[in-house]
mmCIF file of C-alpha atoms and ligand atoms in Angstrom:
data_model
loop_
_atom_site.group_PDB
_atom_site.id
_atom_site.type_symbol
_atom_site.label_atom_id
_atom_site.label_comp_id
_atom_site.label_asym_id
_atom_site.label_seq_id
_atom_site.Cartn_x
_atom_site.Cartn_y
_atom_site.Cartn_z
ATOM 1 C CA UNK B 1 0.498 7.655 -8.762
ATOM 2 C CA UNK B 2 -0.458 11.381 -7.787
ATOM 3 C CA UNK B 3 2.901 12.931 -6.451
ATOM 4 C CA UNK B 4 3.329 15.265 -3.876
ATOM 5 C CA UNK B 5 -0.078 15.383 -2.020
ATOM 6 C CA UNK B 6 1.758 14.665 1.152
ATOM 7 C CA UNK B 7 5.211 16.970 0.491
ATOM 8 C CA UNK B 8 6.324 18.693 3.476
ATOM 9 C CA UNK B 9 4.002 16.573 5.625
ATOM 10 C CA UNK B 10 5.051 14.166 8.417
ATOM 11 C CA UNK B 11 3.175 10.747 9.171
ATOM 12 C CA UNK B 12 3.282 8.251 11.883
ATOM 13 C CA UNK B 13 2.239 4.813 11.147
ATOM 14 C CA UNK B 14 1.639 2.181 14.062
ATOM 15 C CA UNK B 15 2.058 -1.357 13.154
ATOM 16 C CA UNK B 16 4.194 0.385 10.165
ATOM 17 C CA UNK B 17 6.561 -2.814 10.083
ATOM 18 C CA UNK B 18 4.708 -4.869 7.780
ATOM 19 C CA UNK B 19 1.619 -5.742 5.597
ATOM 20 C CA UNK B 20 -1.083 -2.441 5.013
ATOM 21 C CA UNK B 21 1.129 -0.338 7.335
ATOM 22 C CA UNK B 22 4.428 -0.713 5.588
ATOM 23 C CA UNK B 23 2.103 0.094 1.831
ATOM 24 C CA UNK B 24 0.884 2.701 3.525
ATOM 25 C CA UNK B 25 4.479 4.129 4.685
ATOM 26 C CA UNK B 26 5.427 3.593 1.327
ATOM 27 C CA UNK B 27 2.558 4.954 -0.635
ATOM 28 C CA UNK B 28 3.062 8.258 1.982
ATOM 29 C CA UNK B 29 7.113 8.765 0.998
ATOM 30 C CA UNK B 30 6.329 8.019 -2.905
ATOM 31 C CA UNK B 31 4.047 10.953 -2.278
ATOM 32 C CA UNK B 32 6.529 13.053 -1.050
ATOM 33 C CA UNK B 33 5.592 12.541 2.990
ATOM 34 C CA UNK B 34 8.482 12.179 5.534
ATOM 35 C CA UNK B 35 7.154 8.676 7.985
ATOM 36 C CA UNK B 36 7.699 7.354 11.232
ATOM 37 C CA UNK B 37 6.993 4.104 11.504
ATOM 38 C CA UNK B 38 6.613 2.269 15.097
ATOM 39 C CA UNK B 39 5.996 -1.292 16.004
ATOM 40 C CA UNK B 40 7.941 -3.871 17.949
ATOM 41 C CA UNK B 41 9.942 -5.838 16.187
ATOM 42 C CA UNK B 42 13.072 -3.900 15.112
ATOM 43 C CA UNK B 43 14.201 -5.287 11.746
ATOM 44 C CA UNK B 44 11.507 -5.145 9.671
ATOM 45 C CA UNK B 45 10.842 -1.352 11.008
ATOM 46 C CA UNK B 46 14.160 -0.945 10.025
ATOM 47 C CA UNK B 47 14.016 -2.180 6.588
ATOM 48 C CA UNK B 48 10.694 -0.476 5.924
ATOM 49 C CA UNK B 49 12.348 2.718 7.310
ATOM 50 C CA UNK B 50 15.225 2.902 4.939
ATOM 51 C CA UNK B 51 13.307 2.315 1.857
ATOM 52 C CA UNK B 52 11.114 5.209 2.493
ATOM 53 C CA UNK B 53 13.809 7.436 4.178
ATOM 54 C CA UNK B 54 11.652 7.612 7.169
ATOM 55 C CA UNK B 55 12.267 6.898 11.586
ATOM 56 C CA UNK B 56 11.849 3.983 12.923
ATOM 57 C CA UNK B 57 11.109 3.957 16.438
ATOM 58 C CA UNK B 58 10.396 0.399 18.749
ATOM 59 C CA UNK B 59 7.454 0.676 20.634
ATOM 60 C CA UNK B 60 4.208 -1.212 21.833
ATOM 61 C CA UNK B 61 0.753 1.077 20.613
ATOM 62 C CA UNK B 62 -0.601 -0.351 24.075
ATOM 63 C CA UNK B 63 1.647 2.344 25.448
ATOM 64 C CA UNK B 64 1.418 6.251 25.774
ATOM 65 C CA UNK B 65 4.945 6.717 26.665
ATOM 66 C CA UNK B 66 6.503 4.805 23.456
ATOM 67 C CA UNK B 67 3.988 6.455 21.578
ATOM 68 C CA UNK B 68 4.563 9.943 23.037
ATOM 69 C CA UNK B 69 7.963 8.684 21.953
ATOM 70 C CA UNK B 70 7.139 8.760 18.784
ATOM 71 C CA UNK B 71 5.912 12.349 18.679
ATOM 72 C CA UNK B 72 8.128 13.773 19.688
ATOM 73 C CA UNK B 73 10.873 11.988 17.191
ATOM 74 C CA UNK B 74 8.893 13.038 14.640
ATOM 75 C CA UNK B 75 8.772 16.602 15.566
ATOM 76 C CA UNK B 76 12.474 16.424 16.295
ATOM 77 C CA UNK B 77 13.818 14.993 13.314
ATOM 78 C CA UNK B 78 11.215 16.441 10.550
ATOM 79 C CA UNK B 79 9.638 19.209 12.088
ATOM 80 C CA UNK B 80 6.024 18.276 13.105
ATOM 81 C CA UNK B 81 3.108 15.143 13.047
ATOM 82 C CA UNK B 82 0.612 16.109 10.166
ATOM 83 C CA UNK B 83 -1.164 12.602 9.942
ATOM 84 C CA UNK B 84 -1.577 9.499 12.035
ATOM 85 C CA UNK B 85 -2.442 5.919 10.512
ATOM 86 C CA UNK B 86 -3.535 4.463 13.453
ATOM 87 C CA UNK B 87 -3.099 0.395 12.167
ATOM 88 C CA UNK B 88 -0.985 -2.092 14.815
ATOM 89 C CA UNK B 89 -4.183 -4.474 15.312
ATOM 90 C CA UNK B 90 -3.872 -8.328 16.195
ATOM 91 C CA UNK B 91 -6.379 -11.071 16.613
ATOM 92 C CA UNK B 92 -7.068 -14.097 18.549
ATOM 93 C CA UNK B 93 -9.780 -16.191 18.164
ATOM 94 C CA UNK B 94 -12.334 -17.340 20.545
ATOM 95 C CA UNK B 95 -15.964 -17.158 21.722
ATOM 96 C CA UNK B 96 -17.567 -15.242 24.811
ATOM 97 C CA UNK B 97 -17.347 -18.717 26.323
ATOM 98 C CA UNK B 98 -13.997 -19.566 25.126
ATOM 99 C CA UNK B 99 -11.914 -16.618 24.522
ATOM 100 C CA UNK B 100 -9.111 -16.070 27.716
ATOM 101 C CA UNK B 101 -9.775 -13.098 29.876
ATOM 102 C CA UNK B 102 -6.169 -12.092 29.012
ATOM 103 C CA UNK B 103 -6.796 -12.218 25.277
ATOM 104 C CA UNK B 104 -10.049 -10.074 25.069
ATOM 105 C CA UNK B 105 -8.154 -7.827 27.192
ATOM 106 C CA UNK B 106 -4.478 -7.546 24.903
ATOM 107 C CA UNK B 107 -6.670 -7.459 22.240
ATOM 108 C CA UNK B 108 -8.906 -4.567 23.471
ATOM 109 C CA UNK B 109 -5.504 -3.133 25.047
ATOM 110 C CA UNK B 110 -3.648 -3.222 21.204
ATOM 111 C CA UNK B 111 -6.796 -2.551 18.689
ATOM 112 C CA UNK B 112 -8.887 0.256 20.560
ATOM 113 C CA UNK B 113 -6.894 1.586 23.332
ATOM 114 C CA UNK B 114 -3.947 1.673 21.323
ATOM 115 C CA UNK B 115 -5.791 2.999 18.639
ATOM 116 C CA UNK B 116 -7.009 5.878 21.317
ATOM 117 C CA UNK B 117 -3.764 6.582 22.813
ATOM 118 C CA UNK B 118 -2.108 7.221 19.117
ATOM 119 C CA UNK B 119 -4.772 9.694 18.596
ATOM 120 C CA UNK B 120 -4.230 11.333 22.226
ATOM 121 C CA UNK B 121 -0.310 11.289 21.645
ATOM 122 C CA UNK B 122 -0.647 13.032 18.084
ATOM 123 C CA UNK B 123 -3.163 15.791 18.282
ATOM 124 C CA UNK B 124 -1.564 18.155 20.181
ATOM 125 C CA UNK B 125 1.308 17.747 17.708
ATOM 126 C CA UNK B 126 -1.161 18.095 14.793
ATOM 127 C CA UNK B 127 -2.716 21.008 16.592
ATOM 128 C CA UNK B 128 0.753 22.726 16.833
ATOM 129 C CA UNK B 129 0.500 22.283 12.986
ATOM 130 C CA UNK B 130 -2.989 24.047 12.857
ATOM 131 C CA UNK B 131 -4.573 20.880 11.240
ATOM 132 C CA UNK B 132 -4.198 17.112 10.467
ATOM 133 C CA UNK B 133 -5.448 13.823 9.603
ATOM 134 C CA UNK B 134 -6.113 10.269 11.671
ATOM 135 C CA UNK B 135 -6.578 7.222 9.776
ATOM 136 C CA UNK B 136 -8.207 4.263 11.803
ATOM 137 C CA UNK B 137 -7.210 0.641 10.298
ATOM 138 C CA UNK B 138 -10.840 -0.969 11.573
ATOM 139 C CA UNK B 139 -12.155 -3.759 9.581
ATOM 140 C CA UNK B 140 -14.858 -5.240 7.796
ATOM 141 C CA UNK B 141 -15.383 -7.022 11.186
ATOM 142 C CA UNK B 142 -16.568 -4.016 12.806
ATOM 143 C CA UNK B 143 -19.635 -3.994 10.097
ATOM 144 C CA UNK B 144 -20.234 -7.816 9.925
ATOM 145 C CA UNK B 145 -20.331 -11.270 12.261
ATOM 146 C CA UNK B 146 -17.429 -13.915 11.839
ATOM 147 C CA UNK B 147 -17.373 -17.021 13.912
ATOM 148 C CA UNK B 148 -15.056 -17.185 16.766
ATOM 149 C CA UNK B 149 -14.021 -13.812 16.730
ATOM 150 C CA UNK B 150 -15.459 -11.564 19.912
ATOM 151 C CA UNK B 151 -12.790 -9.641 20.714
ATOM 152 C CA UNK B 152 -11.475 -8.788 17.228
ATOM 153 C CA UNK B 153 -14.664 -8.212 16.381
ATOM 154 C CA UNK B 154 -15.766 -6.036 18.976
ATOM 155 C CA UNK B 155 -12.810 -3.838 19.019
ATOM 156 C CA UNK B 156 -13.024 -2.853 15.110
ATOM 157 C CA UNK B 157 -16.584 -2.180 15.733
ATOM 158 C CA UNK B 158 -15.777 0.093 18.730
ATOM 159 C CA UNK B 159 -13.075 1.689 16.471
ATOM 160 C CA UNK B 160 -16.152 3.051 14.668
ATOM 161 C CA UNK B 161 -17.457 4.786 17.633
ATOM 162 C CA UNK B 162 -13.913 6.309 18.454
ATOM 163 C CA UNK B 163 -13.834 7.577 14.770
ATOM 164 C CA UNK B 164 -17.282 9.700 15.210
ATOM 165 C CA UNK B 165 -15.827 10.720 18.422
ATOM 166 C CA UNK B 166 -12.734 12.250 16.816
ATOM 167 C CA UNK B 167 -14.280 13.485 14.589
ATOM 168 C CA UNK B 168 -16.774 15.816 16.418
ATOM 169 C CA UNK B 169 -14.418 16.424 19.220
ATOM 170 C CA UNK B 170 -11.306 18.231 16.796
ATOM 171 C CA UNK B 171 -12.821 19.197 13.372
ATOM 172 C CA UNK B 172 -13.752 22.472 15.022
ATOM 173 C CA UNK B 173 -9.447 22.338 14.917
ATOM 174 C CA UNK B 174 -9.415 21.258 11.407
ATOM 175 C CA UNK B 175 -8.178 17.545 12.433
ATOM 176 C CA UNK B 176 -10.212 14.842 10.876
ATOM 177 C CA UNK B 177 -10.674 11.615 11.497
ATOM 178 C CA UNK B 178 -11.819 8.825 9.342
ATOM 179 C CA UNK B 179 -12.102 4.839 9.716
ATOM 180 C CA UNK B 180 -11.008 2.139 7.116
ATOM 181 C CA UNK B 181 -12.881 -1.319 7.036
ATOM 182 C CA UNK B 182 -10.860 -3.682 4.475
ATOM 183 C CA UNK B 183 -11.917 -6.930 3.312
ATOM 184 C CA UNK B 184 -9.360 -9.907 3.325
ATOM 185 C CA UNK B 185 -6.289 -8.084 2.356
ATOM 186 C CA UNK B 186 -2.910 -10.052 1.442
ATOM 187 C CA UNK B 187 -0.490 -10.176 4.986
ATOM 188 C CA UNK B 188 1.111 -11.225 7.496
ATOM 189 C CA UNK B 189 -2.040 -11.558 9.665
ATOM 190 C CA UNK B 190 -4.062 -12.617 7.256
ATOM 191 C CA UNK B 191 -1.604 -15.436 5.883
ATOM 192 C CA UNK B 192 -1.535 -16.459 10.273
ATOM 193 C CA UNK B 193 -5.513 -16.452 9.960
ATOM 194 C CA UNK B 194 -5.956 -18.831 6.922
ATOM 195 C CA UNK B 195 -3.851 -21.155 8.558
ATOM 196 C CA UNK B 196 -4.853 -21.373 11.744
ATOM 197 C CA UNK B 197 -8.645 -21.835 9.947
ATOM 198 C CA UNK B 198 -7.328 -24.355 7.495
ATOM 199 C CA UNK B 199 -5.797 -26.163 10.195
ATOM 200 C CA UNK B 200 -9.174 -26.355 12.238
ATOM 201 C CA UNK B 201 -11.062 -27.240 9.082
ATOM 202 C CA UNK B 202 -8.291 -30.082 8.710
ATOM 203 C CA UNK B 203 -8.150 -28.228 4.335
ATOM 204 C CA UNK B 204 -4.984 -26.489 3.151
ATOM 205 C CA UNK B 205 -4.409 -23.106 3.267
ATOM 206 C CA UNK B 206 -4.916 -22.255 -0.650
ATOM 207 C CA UNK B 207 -8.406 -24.270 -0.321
ATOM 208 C CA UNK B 208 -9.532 -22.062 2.123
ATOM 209 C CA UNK B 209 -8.188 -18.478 0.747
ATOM 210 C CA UNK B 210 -9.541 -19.580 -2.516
ATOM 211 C CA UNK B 211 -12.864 -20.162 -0.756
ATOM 212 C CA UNK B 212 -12.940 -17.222 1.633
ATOM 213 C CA UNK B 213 -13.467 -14.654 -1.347
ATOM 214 C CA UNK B 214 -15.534 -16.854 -3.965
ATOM 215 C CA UNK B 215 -18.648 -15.081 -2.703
ATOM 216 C CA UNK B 216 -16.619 -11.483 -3.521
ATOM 217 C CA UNK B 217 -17.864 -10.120 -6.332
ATOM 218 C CA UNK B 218 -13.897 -9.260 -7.157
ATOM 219 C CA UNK B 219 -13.145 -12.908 -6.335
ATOM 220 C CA UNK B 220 -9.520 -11.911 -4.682
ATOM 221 C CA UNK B 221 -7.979 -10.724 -1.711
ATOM 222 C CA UNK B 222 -6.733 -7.398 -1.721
ATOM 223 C CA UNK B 223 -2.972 -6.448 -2.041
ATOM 224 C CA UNK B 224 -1.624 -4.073 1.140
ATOM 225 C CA UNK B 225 -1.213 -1.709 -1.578
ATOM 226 C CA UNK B 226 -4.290 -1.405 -3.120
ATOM 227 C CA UNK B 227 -5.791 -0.670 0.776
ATOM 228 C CA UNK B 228 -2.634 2.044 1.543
ATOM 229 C CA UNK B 229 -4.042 3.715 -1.825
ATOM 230 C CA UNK B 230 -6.674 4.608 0.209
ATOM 231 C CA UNK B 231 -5.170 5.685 3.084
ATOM 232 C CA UNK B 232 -2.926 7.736 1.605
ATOM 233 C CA UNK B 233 -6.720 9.304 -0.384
ATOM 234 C CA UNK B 234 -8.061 9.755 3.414
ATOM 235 C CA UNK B 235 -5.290 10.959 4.675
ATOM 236 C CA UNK B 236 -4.618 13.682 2.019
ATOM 237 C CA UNK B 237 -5.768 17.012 1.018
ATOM 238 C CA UNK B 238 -7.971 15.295 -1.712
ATOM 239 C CA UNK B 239 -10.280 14.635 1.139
ATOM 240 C CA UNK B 240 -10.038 17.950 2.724
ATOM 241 C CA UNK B 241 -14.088 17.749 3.601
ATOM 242 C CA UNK B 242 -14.281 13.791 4.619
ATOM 243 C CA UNK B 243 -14.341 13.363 8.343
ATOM 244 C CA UNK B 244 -16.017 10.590 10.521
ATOM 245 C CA UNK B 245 -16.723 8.528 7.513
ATOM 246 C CA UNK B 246 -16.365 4.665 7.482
ATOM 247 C CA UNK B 247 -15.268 3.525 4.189
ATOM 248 C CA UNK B 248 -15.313 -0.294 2.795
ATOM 249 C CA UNK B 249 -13.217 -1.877 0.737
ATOM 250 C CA UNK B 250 -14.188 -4.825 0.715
ATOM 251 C CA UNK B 251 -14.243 -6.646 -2.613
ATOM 252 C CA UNK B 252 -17.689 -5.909 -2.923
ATOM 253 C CA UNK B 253 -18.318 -8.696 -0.028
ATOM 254 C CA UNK B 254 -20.725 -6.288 2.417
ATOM 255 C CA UNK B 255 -23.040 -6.353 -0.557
ATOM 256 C CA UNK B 256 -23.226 -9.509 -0.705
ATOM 257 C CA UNK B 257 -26.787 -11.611 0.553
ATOM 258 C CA UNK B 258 -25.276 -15.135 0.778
ATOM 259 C CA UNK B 259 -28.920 -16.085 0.524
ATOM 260 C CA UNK B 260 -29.374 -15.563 -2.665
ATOM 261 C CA UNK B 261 -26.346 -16.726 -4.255
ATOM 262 C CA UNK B 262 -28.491 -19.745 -5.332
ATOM 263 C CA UNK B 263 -29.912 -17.699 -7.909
ATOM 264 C CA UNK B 264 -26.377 -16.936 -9.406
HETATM 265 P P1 LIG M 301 0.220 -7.339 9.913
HETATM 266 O O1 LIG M 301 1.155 -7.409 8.771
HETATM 267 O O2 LIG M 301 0.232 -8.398 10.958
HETATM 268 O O3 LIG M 301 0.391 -5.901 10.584
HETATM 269 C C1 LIG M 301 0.060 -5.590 11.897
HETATM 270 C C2 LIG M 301 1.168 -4.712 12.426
HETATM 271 O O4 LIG M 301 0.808 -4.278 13.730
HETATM 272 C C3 LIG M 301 2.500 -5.449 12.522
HETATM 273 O O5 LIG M 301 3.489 -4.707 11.831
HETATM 274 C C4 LIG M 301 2.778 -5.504 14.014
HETATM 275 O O6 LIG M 301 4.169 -5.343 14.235
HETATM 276 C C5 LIG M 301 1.970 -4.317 14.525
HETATM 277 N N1 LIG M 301 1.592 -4.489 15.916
HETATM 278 C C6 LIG M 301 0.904 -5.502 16.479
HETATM 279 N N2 LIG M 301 0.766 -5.308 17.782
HETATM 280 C C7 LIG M 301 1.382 -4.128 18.064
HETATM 281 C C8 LIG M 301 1.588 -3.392 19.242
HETATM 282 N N3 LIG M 301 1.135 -3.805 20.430
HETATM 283 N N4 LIG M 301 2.267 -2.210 19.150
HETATM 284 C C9 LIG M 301 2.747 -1.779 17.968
HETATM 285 N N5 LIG M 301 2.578 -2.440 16.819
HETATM 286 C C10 LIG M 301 1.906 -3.607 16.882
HETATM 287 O O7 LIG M 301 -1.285 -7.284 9.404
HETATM 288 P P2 LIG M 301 -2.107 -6.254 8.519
HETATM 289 O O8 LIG M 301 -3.112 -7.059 7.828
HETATM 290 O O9 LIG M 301 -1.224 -5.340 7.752
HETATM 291 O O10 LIG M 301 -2.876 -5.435 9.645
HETATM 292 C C11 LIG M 301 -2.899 -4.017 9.720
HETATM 293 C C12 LIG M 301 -4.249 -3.572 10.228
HETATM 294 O O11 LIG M 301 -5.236 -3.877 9.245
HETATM 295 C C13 LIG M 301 -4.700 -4.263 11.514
HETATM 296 O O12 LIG M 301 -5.283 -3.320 12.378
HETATM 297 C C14 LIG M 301 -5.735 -5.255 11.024
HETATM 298 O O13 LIG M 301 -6.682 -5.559 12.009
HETATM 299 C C15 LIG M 301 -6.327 -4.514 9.847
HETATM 300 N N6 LIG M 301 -7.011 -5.371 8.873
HETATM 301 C C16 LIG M 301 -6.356 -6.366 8.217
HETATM 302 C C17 LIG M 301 -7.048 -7.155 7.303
HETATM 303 C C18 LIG M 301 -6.393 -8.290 6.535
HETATM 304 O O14 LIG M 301 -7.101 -9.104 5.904
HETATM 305 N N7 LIG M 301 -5.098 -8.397 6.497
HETATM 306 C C19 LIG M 301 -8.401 -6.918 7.055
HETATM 307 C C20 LIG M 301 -9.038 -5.895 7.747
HETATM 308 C C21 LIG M 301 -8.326 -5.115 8.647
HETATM 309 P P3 LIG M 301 4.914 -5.942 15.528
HETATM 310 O O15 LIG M 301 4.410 -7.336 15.706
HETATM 311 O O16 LIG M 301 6.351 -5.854 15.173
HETATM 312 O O17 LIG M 301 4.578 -5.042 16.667
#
């Protein structure tokens, strides 16, 4: 582990309860960084929290006033916003045909706008601080097809397009902006995902994770950790001149033609 890179800096993390966003908080106070975490359920903020001596504060990403919320707690309590990981996502599944109204539209509401509205709540903080640096938890959805998966899908992709947008728009302010597509990573959402497939497939959950990443050439999931290594490398002085980039990590998977794996 490098120590320090993010001493006397101050990061909010949405979705920071759990799974990447909880690696990342910790990854962020190993290194020294002082993190607010925000989500909605209260105990596991609160447990993630006090382990990295960081803020919790209970609030939906959907919204600008918890999130403005959040700003400001941060400024109050450590003295300024220096970095955003902008990571609360969910999914639901579904087709154009199938998928409710309601769902594209929480999903759309959480992923994107919420992903928006962090980056509108921080920046004037980060400007106030004469720099910083946005992190955008997208996926390797936004880059490929899945079945059943419109708005998920859609809504990592358009996280792409927000990311190029930040990034023109406040570099000139030395705030950059970068976007993070991960492969299957082990969590919460991911454990909810291989179920709920399994369970349509009518196969058990380890039969289907084992089969989701055969075609990897790392042949595993990733660990939260492993992906909040990276964020904390984006999000860092180390990439002082990286903004706008989209970066896989993916196992190797978007290199993958599945139509020649009968050569193998
Ligand atoms: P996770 O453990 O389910 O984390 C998602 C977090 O987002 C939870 O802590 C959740 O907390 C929070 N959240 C959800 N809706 C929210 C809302 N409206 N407002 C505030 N917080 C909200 O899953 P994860 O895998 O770490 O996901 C983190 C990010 O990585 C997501 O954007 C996901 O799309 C992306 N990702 C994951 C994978 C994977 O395989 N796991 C792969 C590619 C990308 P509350 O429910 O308490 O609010």
């Amino acid at each position: 582990m490098v120590e320090g890179r993010f001493a006397g800096k101050v990061a909010l993390i949405t979705g920071g309860g759990s799974g990447i966003g909880a690696a990342s908080a910790r990854r962020i106070a190993d290194e020294g960084g002082k993190v607010v975490v925000m989500g909605r359920r209260e105990a596991p903020l609160r447990a993630v929290a006090e382990v990295c001596g960081g803020h919790a504060v209970i609030g939906d990403t959907a919204s600008l006033d918890d999130l403005a919320r959040a700003v400001a707690e941060a400024e109050e309590r450590f003295g300024g916003l220096d970095v955003l990981v902008a990571n609360a996502g969910i999914e639901l599944f579904g087709s154009v045909e199938t998928v409710s109204l309601g769902d594209w539209r929480r999903v759309f509401e959480v992923n994107l706008e919420g992903a928006m509205l962090a980056a509108r709540a921080s920046i004037p903080a980060m400007r106030r601080r004469d720099g910083g640096a946005i992190l955008l938890l997208a996926s390797v959805a936004a880059l490929a097809g899945a079945p059943s998966y419109v708005s998920y899908l859609t809504t990592k992709a358009g996280m792409l397009g927000l990311n190029r947008s930040i990034a023109h728009d406040y570099g000139p302010e030395n705030i950059r902006c970068n976007a993070l597509c991960p492969g299957w990573v082990r969590t919460e959402m991911a454990e909810r995902a291989i179920a709920d497939i399994a369970a349509l497939k009518g196969i058990s959950a380890d039969a289907l994770a084992r089969d989701m990443v055969k075609v990897y050439p790392l042949r595993r999931m990733a660990e939260p950790a492993e992906i909040a290594a990276i964020v904390a490398f984006l999000c860092s002085s180390d990439a002082a001149f990286v903004t706008g980039a989209t970066l896989s990590a993916d196992g190797g998977g978007g290199i993958v033609d599945v139509g020649t794996l009968q050569f193998g």
